[in-house]
Backbone as a chain_set.jsonl record, in Angstrom:
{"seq": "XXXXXXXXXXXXXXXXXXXXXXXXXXXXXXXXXXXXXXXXXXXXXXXXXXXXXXXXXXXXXXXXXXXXXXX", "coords": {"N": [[15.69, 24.752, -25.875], [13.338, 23.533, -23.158], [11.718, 20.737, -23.035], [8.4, 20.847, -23.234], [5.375, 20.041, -21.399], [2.7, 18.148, -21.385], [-0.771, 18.842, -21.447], [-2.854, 17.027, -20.938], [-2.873, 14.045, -20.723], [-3.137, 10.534, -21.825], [-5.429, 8.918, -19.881], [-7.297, 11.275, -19.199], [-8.122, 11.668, -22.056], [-9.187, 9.43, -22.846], [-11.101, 9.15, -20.745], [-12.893, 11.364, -21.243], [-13.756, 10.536, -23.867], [-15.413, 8.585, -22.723], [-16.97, 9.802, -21.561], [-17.373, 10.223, -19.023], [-16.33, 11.813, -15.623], [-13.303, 13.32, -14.32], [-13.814, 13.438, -11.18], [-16.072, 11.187, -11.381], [-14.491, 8.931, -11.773], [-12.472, 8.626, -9.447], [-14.252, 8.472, -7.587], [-14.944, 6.163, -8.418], [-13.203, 4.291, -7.981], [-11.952, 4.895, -5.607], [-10.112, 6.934, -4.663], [-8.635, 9.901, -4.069], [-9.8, 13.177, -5.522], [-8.034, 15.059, -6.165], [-5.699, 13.153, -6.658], [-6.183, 12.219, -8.817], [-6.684, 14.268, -10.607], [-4.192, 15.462, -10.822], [-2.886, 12.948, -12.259], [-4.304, 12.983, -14.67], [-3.698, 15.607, -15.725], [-0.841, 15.219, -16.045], [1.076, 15.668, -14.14], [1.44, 14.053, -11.817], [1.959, 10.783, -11.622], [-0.265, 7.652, -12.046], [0.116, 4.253, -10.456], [1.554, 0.909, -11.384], [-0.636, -0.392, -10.37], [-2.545, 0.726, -9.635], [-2.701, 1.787, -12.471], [-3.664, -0.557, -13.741], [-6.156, -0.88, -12.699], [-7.216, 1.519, -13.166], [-8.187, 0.947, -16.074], [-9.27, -0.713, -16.314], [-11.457, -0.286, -14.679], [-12.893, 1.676, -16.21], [-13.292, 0.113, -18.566], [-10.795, -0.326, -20.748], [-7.793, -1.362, -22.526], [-4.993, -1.67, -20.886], [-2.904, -0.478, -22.845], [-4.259, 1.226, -23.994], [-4.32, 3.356, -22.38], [-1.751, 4.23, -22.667], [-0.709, 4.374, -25.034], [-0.948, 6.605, -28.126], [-2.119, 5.906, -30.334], [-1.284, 7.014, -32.374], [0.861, 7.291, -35.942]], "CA": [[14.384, 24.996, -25.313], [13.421, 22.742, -22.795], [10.178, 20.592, -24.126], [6.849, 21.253, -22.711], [4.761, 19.701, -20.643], [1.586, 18.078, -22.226], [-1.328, 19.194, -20.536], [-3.997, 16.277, -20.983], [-2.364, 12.622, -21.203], [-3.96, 9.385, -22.522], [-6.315, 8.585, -19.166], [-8.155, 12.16, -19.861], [-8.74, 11.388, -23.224], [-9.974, 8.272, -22.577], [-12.219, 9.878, -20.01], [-13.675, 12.428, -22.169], [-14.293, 9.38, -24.952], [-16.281, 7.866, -22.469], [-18.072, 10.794, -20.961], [-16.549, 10.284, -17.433], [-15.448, 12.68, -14.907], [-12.362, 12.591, -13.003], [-14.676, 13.121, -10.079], [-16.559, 10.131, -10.96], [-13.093, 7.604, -11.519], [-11.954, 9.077, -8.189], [-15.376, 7.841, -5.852], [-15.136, 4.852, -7.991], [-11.212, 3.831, -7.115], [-11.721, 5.139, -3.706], [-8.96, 7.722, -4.75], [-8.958, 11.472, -3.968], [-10.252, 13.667, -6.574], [-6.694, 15.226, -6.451], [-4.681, 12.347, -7.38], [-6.988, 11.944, -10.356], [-6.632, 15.716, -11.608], [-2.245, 15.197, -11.251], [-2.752, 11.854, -13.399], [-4.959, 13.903, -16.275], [-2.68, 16.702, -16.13], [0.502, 14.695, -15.966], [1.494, 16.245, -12.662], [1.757, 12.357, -10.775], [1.399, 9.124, -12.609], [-0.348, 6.529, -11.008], [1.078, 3.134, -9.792], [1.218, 0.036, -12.345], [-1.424, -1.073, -9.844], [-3.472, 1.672, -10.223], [-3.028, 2.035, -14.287], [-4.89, -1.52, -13.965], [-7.401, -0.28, -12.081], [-8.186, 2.4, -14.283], [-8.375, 0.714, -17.178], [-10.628, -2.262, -15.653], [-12.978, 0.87, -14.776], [-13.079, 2.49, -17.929], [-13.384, -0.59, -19.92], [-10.386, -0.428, -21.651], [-6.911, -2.214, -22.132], [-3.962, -0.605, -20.555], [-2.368, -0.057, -23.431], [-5.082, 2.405, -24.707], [-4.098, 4.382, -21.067], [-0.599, 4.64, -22.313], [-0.712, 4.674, -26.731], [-2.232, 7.805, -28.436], [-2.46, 5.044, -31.647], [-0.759, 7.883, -33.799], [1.824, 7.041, -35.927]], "C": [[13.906, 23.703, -24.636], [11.824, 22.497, -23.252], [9.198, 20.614, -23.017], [5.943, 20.186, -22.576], [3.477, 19.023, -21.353], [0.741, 18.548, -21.016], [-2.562, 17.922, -20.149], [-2.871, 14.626, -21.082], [-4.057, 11.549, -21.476], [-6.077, 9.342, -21.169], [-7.559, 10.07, -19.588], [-8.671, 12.302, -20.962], [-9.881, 10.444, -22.992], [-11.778, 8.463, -21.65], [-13.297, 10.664, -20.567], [-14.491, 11.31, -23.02], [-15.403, 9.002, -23.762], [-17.328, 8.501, -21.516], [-18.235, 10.123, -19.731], [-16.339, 11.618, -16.761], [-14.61, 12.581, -14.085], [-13.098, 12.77, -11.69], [-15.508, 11.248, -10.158], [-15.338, 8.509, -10.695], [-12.631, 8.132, -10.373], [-12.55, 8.299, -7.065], [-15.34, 6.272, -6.921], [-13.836, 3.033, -8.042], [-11.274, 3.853, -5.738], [-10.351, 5.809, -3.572], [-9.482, 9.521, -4.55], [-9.188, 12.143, -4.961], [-8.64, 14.166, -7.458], [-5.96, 14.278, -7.048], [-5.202, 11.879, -8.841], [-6.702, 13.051, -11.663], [-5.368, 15.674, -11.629], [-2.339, 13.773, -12.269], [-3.225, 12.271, -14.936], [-4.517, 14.918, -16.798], [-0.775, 16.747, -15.923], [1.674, 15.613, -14.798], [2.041, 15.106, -11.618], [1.144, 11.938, -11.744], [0.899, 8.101, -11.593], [0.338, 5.476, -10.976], [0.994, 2.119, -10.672], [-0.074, -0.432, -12.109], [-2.644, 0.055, -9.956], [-3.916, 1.624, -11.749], [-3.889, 1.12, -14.122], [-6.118, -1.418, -14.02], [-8.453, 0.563, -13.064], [-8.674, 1.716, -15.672], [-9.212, -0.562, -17.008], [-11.764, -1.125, -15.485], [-13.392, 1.21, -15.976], [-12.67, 1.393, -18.972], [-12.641, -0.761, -20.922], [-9.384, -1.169, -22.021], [-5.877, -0.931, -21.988], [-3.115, -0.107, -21.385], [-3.027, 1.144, -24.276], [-4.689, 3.891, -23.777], [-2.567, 5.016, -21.712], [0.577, 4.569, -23.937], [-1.796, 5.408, -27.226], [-2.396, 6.694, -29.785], [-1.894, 5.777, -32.926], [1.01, 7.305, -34.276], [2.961, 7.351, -36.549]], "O": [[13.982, 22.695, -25.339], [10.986, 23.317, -23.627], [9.529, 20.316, -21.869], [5.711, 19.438, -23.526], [3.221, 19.801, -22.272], [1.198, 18.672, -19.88], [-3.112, 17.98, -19.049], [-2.019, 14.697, -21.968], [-5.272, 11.715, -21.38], [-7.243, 9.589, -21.478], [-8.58, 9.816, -20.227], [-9.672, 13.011, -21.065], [-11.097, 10.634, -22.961], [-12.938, 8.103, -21.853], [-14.486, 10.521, -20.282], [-15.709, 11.188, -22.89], [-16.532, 9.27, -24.174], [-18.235, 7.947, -20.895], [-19.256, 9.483, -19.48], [-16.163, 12.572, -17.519], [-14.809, 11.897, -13.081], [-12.763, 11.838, -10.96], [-15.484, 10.39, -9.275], [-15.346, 7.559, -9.913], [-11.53, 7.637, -10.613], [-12.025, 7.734, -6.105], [-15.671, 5.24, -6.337], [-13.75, 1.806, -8.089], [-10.798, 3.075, -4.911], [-9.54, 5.491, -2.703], [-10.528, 10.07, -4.896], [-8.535, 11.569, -5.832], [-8.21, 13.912, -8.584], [-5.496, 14.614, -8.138], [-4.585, 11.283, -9.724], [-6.57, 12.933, -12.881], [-5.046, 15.905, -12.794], [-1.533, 13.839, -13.197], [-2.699, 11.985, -16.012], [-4.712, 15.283, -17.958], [0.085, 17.613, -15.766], [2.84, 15.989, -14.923], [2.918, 15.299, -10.776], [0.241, 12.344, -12.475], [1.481, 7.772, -10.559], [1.424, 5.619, -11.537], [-0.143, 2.29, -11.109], [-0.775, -0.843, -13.033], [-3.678, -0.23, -10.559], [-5.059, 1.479, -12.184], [-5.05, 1.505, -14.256], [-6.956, -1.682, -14.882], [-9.606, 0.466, -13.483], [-9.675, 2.178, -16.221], [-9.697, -1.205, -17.939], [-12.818, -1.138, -16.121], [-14.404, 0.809, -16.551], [-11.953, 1.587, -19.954], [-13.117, -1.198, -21.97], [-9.882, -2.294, -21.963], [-5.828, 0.171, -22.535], [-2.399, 0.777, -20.915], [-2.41, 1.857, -25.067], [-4.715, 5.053, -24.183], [-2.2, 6.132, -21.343], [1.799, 4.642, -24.07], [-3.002, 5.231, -27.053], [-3.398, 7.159, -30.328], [-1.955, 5.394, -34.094], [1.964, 7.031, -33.548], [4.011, 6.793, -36.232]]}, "num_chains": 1, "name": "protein.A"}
């Protein structure tokens, strides 16, 4: 059985935690709304240079973008 898809990754969590919308990390990247909704629904990953980005917006360290902390 081939394994399944997650539907939410780390950055959407993160988002939610901080009562965000991918609309608003989109206008304030200067990224299309689209490439925001393929990064939260693991459809496209963004760029190392991007992950930064996001995680300089949303206050967090990039390793929070990319460890659920479970263990």
């Amino acid at each position: 059985m081939a394994k399944q898809k997650r539907r939410f990754n780390r950055i959407k969590i993160v988002l939610i935690e901080k009562e965000k919308t991918n609309i608003w990390l989109a206008e304030t990247m200067g990224v299309s709304k689209a490439a925001v909704s393929k990064w939260c629904t693991n459809d496209n990953q963004p760029t190392v240079e991007s992950l930064f980005k996001i995680a300089e917006v949303l206050g967090v360290e990039v390793c929070e973008l990319l460890v659920t902390g479970k263990k």
